[in-house]
CSV table of N, CA and C and ligand atoms in Angstrom, one decimal:
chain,number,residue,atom,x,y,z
A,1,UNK,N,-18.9,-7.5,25.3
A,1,UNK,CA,-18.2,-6.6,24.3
A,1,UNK,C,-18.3,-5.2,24.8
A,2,UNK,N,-17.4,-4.5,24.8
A,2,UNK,CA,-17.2,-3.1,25.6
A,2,UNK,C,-17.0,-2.1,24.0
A,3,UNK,N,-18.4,-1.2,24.4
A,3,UNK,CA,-18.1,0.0,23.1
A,3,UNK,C,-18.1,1.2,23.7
A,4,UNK,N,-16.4,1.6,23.2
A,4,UNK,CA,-16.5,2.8,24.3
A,4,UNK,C,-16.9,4.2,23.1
A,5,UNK,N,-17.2,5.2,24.1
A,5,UNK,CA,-18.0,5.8,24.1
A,5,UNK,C,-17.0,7.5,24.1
A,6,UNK,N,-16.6,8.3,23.1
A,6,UNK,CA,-15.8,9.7,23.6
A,6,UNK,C,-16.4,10.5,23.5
A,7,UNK,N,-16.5,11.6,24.4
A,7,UNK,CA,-17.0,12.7,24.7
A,7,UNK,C,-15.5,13.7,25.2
A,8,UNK,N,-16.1,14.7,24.8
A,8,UNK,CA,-15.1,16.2,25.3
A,8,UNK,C,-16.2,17.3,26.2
A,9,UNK,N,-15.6,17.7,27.1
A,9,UNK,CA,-16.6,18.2,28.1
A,9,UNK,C,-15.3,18.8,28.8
A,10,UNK,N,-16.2,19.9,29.9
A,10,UNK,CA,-15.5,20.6,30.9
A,10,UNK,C,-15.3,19.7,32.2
A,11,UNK,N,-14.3,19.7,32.7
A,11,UNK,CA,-14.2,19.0,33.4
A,11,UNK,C,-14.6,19.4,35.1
A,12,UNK,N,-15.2,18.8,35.3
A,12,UNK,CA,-15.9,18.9,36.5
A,12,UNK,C,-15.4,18.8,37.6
A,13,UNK,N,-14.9,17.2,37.8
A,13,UNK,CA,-13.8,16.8,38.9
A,13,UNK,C,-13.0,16.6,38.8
A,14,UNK,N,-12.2,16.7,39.1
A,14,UNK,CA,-10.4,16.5,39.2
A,14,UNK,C,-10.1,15.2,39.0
A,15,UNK,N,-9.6,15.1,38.0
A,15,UNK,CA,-9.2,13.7,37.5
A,15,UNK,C,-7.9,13.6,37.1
A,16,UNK,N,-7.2,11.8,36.8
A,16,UNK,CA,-6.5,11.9,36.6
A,16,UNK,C,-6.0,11.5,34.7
A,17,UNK,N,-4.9,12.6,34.4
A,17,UNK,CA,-4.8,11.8,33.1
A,17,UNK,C,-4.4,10.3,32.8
A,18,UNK,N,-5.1,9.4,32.2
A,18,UNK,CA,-4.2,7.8,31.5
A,18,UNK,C,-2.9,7.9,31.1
A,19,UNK,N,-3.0,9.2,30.2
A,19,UNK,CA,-1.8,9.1,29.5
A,19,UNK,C,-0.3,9.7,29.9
A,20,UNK,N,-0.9,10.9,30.7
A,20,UNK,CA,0.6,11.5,31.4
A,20,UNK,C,0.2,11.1,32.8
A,21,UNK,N,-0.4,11.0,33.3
A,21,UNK,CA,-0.5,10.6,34.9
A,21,UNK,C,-0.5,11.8,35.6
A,22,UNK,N,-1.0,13.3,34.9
A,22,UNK,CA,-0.7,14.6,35.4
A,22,UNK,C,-2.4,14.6,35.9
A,23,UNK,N,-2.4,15.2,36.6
A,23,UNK,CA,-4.3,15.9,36.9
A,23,UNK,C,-4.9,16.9,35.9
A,24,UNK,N,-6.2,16.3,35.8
A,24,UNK,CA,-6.9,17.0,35.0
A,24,UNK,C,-7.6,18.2,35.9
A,25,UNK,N,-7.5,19.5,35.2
A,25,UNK,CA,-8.0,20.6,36.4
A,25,UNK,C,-9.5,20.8,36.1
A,26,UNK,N,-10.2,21.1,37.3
A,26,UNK,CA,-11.9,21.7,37.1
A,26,UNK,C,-11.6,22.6,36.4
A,27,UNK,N,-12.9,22.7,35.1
A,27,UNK,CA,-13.0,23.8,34.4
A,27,UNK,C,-12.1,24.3,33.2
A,28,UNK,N,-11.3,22.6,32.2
A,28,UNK,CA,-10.4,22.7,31.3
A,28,UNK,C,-11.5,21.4,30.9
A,29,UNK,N,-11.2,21.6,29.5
A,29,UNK,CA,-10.9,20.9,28.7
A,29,UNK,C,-10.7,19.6,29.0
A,30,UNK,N,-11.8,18.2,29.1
A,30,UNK,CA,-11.3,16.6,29.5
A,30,UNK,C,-12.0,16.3,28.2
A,31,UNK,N,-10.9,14.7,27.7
A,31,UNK,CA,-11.8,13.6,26.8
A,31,UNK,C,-11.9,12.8,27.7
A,32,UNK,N,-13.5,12.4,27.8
A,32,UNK,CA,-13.7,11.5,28.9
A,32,UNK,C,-14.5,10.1,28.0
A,33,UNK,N,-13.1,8.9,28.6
A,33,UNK,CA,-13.8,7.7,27.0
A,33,UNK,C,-14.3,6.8,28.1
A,34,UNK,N,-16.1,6.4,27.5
A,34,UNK,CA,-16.8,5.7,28.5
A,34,UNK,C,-16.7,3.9,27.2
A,35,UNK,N,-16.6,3.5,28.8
A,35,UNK,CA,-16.5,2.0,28.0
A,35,UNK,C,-17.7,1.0,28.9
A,36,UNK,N,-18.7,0.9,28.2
A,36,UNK,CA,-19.8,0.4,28.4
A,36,UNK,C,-20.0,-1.4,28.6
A,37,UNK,N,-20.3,-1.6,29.4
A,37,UNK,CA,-20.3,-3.1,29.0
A,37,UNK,C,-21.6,-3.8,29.6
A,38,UNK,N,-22.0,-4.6,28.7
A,38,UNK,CA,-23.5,-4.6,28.8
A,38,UNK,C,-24.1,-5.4,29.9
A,39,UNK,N,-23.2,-7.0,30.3
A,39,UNK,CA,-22.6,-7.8,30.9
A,39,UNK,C,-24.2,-8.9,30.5
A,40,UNK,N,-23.8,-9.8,31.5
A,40,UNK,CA,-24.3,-11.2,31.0
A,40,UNK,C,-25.0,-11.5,32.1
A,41,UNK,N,-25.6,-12.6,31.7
A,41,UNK,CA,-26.7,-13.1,32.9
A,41,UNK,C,-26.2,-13.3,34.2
A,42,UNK,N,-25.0,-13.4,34.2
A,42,UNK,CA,-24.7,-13.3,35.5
A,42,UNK,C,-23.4,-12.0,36.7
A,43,UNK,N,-23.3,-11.3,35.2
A,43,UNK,CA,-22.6,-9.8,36.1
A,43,UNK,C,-23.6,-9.2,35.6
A,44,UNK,N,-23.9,-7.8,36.3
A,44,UNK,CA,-24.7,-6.5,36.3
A,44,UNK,C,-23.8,-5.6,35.2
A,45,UNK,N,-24.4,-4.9,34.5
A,45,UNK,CA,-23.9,-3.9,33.6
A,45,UNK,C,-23.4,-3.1,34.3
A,46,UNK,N,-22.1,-2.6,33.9
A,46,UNK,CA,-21.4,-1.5,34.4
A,46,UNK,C,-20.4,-0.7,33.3
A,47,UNK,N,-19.9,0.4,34.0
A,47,UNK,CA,-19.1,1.3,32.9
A,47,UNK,C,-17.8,1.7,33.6
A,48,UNK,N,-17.3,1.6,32.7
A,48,UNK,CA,-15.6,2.4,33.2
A,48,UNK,C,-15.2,3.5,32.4
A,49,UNK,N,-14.8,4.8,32.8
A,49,UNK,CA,-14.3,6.0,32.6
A,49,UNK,C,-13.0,6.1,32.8
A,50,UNK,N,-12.5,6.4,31.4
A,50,UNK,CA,-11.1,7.0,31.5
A,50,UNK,C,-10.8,8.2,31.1
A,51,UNK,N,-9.9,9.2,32.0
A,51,UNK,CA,-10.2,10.9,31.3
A,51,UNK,C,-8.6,10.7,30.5
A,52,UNK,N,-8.6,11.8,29.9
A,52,UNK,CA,-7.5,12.3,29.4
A,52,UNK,C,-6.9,13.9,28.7
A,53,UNK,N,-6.7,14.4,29.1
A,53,UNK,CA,-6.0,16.0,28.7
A,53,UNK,C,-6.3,15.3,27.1
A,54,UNK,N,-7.0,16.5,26.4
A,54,UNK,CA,-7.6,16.1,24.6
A,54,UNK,C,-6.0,16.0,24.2
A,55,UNK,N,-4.8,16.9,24.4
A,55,UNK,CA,-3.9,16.7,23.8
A,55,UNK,C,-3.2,15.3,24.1
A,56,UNK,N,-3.5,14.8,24.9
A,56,UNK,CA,-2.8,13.7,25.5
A,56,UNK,C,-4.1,12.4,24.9
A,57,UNK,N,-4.9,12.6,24.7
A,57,UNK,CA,-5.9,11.5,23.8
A,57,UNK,C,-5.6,11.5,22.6
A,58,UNK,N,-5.1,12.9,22.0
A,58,UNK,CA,-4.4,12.6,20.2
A,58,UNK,C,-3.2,11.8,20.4
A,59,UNK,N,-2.1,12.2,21.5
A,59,UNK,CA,-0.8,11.5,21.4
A,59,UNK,C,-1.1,9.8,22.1
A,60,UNK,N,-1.5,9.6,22.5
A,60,UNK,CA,-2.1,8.2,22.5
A,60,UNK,C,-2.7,7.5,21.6
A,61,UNK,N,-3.4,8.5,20.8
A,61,UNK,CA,-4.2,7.6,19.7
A,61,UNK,C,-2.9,7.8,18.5
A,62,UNK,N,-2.1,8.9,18.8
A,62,UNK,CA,-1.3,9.0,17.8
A,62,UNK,C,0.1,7.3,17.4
A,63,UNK,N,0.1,7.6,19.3
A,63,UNK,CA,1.2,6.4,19.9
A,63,UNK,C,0.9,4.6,19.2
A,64,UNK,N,-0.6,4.4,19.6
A,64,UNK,CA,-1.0,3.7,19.3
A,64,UNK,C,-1.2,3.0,17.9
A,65,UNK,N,-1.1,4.2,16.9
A,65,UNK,CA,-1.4,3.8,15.2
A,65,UNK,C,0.2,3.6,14.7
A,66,UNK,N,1.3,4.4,15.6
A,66,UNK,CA,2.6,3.6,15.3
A,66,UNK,C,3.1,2.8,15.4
A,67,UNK,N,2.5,2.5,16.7
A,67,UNK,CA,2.7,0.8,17.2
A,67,UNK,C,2.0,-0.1,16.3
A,68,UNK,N,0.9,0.4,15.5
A,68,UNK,CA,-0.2,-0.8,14.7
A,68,UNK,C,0.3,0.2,13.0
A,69,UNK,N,1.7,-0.2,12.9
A,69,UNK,CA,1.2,0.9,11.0
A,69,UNK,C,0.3,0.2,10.0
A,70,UNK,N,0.0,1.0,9.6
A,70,UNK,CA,-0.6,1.6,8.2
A,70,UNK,C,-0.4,-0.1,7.4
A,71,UNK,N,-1.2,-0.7,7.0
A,71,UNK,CA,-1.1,-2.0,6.2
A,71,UNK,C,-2.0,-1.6,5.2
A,72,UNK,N,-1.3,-1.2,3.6
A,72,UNK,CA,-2.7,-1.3,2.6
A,72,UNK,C,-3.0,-3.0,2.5
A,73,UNK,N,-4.1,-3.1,2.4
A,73,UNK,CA,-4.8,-4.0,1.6
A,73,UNK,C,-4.3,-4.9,0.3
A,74,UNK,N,-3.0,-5.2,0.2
A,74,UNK,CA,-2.7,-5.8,-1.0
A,74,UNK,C,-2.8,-7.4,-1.7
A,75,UNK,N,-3.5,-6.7,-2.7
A,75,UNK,CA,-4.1,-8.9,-3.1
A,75,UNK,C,-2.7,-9.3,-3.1
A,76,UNK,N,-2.5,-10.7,-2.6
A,76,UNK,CA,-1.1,-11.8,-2.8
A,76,UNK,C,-0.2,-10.9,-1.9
A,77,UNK,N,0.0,-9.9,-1.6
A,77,UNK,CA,1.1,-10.0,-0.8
A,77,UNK,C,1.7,-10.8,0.4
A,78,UNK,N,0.2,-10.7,1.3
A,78,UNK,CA,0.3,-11.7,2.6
A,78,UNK,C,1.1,-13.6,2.0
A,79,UNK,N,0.2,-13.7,1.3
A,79,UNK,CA,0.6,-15.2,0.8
A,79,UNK,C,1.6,-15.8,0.2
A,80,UNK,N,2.0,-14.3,-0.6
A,80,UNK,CA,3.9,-15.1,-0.5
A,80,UNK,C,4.5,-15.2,0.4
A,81,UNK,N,4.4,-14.4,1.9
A,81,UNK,CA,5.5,-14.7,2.6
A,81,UNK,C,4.9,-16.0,3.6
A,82,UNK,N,6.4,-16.7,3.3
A,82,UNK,CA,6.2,-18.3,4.2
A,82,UNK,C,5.6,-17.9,5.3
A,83,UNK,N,5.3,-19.1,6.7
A,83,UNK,CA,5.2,-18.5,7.6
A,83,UNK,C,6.6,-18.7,8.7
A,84,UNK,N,7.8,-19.0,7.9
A,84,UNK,CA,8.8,-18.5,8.9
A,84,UNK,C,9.3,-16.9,8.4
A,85,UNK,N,8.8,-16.5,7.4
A,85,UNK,CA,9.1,-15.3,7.4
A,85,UNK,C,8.1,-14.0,8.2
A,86,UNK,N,7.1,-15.0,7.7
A,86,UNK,CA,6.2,-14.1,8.8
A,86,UNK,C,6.8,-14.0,10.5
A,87,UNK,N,7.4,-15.2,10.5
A,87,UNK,CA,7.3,-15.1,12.1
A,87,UNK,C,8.6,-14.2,12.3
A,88,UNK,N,9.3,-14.2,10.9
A,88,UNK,CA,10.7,-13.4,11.1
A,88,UNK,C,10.9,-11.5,11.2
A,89,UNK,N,9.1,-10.9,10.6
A,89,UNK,CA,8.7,-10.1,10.3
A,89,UNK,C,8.2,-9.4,11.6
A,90,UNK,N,7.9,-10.6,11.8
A,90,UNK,CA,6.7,-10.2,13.3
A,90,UNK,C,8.4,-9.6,14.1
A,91,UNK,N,9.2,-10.9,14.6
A,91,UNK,CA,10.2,-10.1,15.8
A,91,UNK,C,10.9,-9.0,15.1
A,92,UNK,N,11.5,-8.7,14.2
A,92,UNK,CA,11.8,-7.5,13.3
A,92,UNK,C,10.7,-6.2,14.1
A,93,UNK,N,9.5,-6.6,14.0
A,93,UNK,CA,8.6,-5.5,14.3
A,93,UNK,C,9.2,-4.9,15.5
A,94,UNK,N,8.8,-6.4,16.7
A,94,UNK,CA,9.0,-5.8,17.7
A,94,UNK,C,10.6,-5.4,17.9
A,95,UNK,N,11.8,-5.8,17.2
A,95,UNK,CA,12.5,-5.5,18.0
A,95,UNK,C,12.6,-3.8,17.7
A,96,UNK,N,12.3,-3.4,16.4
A,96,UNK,CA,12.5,-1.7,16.1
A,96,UNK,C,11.7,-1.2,16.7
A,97,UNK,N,10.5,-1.9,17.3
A,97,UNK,CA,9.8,-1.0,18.1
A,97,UNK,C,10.6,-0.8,19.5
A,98,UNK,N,11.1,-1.7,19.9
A,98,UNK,CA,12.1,-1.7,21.1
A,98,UNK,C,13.4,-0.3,21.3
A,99,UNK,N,13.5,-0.7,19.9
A,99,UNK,CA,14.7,0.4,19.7
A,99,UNK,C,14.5,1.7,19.6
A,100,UNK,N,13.2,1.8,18.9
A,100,UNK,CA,12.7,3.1,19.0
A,100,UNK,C,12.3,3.9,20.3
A,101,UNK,N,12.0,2.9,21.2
A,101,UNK,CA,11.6,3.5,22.4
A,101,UNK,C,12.8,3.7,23.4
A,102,UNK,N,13.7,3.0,23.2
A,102,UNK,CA,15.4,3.8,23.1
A,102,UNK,C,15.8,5.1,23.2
A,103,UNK,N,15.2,4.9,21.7
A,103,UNK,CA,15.7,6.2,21.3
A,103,UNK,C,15.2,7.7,21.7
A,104,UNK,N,13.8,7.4,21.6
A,104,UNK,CA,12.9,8.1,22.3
A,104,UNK,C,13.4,8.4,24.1
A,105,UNK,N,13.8,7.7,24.7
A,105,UNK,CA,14.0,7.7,26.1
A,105,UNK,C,15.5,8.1,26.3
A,106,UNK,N,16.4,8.0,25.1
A,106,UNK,CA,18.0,8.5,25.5
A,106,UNK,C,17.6,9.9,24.9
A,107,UNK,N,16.9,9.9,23.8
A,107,UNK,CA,16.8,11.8,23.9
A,107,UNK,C,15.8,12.6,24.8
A,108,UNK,N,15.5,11.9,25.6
A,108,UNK,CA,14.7,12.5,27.1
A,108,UNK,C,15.9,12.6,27.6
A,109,UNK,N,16.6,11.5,27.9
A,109,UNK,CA,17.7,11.3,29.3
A,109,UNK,C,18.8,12.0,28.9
A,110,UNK,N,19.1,11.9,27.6
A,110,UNK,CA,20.6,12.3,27.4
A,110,UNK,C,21.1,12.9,26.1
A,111,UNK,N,20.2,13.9,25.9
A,111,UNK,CA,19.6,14.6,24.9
A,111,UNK,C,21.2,15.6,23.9
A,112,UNK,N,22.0,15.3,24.7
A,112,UNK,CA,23.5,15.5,23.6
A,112,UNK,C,24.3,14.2,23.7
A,113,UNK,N,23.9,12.6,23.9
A,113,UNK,CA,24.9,11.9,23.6
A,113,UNK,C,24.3,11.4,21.7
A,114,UNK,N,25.0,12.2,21.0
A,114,UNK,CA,24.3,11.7,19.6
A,114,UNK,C,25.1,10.2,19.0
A,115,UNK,N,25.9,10.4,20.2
A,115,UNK,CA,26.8,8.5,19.5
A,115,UNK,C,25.5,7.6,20.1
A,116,UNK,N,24.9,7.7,21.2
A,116,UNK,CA,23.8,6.6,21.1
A,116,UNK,C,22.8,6.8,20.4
A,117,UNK,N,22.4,7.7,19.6
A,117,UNK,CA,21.2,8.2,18.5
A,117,UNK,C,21.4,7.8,17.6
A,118,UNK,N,22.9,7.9,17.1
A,118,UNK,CA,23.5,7.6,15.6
A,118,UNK,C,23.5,6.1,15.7
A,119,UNK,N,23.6,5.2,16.8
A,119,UNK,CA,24.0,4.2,17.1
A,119,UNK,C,22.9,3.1,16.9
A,120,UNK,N,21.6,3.6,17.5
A,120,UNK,CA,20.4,3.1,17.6
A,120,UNK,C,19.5,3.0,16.0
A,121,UNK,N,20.3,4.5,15.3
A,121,UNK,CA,19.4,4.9,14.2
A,121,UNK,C,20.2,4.1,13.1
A,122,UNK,N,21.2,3.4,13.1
A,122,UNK,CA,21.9,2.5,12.8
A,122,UNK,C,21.3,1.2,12.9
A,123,UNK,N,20.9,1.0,14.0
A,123,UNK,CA,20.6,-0.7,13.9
A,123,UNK,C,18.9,-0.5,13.9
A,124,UNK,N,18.1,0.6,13.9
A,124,UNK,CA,17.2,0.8,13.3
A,124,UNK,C,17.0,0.4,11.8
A,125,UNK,N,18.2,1.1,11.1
A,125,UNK,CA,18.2,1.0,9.5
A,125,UNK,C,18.6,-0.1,9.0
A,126,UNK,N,19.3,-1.2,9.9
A,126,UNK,CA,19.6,-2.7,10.1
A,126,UNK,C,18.7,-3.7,9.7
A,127,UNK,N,17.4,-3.1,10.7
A,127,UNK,CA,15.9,-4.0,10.7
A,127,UNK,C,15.5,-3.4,9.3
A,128,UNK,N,15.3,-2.4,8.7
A,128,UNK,CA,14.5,-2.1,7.8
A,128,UNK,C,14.9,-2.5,7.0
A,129,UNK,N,16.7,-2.9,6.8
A,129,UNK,CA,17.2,-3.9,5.7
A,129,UNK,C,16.4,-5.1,5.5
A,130,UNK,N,16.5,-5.8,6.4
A,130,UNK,CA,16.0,-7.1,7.1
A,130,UNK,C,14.2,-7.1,6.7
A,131,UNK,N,13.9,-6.4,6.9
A,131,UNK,CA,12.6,-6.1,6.7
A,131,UNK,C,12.0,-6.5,4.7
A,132,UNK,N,13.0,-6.0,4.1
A,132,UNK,CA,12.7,-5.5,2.6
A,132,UNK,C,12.9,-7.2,2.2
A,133,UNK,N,13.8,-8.4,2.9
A,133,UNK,CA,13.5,-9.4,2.5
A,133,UNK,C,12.4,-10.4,3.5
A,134,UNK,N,11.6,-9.3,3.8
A,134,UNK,CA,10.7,-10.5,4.3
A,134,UNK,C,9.4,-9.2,4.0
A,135,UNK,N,8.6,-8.9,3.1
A,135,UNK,CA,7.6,-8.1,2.6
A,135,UNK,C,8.1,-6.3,2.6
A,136,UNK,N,8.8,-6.4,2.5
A,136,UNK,CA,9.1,-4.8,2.6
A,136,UNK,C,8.8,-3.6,4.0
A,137,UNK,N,9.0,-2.4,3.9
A,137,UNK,CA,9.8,-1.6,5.0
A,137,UNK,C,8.0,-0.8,5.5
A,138,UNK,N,7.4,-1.1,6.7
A,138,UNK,CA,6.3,-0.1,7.0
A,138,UNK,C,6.4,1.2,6.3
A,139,UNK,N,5.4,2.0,5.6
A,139,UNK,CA,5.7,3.5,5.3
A,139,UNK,C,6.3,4.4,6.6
A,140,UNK,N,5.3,4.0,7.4
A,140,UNK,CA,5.6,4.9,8.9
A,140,UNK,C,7.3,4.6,9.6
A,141,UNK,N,7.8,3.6,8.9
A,141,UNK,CA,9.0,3.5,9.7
A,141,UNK,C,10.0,4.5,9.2
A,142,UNK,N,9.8,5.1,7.7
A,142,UNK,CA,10.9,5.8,7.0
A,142,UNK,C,11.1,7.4,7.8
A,143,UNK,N,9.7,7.8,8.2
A,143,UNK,CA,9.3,8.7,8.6
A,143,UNK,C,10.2,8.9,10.2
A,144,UNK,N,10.3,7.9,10.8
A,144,UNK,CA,10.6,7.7,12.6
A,144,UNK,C,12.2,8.0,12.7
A,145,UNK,N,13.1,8.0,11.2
A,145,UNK,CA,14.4,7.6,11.2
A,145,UNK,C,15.0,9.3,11.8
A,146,UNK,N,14.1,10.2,11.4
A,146,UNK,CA,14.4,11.7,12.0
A,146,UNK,C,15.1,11.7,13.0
B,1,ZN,ZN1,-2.5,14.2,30.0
């Protein structure tokens, strides 16, 4: 089992960021996440270090919690839905996550074509139809429609 481990420190040696793949400079600001692993009778304990620019450790942990939203806790909800809806919930997920990253990458690439923005944020609001008959719409998705 690996428990990793975050620290923020000056950075010492030139490393590289995880998250942008940019270099971390001596003498700024590094999150450095140690991931410890204890190992077993038959590997030796060892550790792995990953750095990251601290702004680039929020936008990853930020990345990562949209990719995983926000689920309250609701008694009975899980159990009404069959499990072909579940399974119909699950690709719904991924395909808006698909589309989102779309969208995200045509307003990098092509940041005045707003017919593919309007287009995408269209069949975005498609799935979130789709969504409301199979347990209802993530909070975090209403928010992404911007
Ligand atoms: Zn970075």
């Amino acid at each position: 089992m690996t428990i990793p481990n975050v620290t923020m420190r000056w950075c010492r040696k030139q490393a590289t960021c995880r998250w942008c793949n940019k270099p971390i400079e001596i003498g700024t600001p590094i999150v450095a996440v140690l991931f410890w692993n204890k190992g077993n009778p038959d590997s030796r304990r060892w550790n792995v270090q990953i750095c990251y620019h601290p702004q680039c450790w929020v936008d990853q942990g930020l990345d990562y919690l949209n990719r995983n939203p926000f689920v309250p806790h609701r008694r009975g909800v899980k159990s009404k839905l069959s499990e072909e809806d579940r399974k119909k919930r699950y690709l719904l997920v991924r395909r808006f996550h698909a589309l989102e990253q779309r969208k995200k990458n045509s307003k990098l690439d092509y940041p005045d074509n707003l017919l593919m923005d309007s287009r995408l944020t269209k069949q975005m609001t498609d799935i979130m139809l789709d969504m409301v008959k199979v347990g209802g719409i993530p909070k975090s998705w209403v928010e992404k429609l911007g």
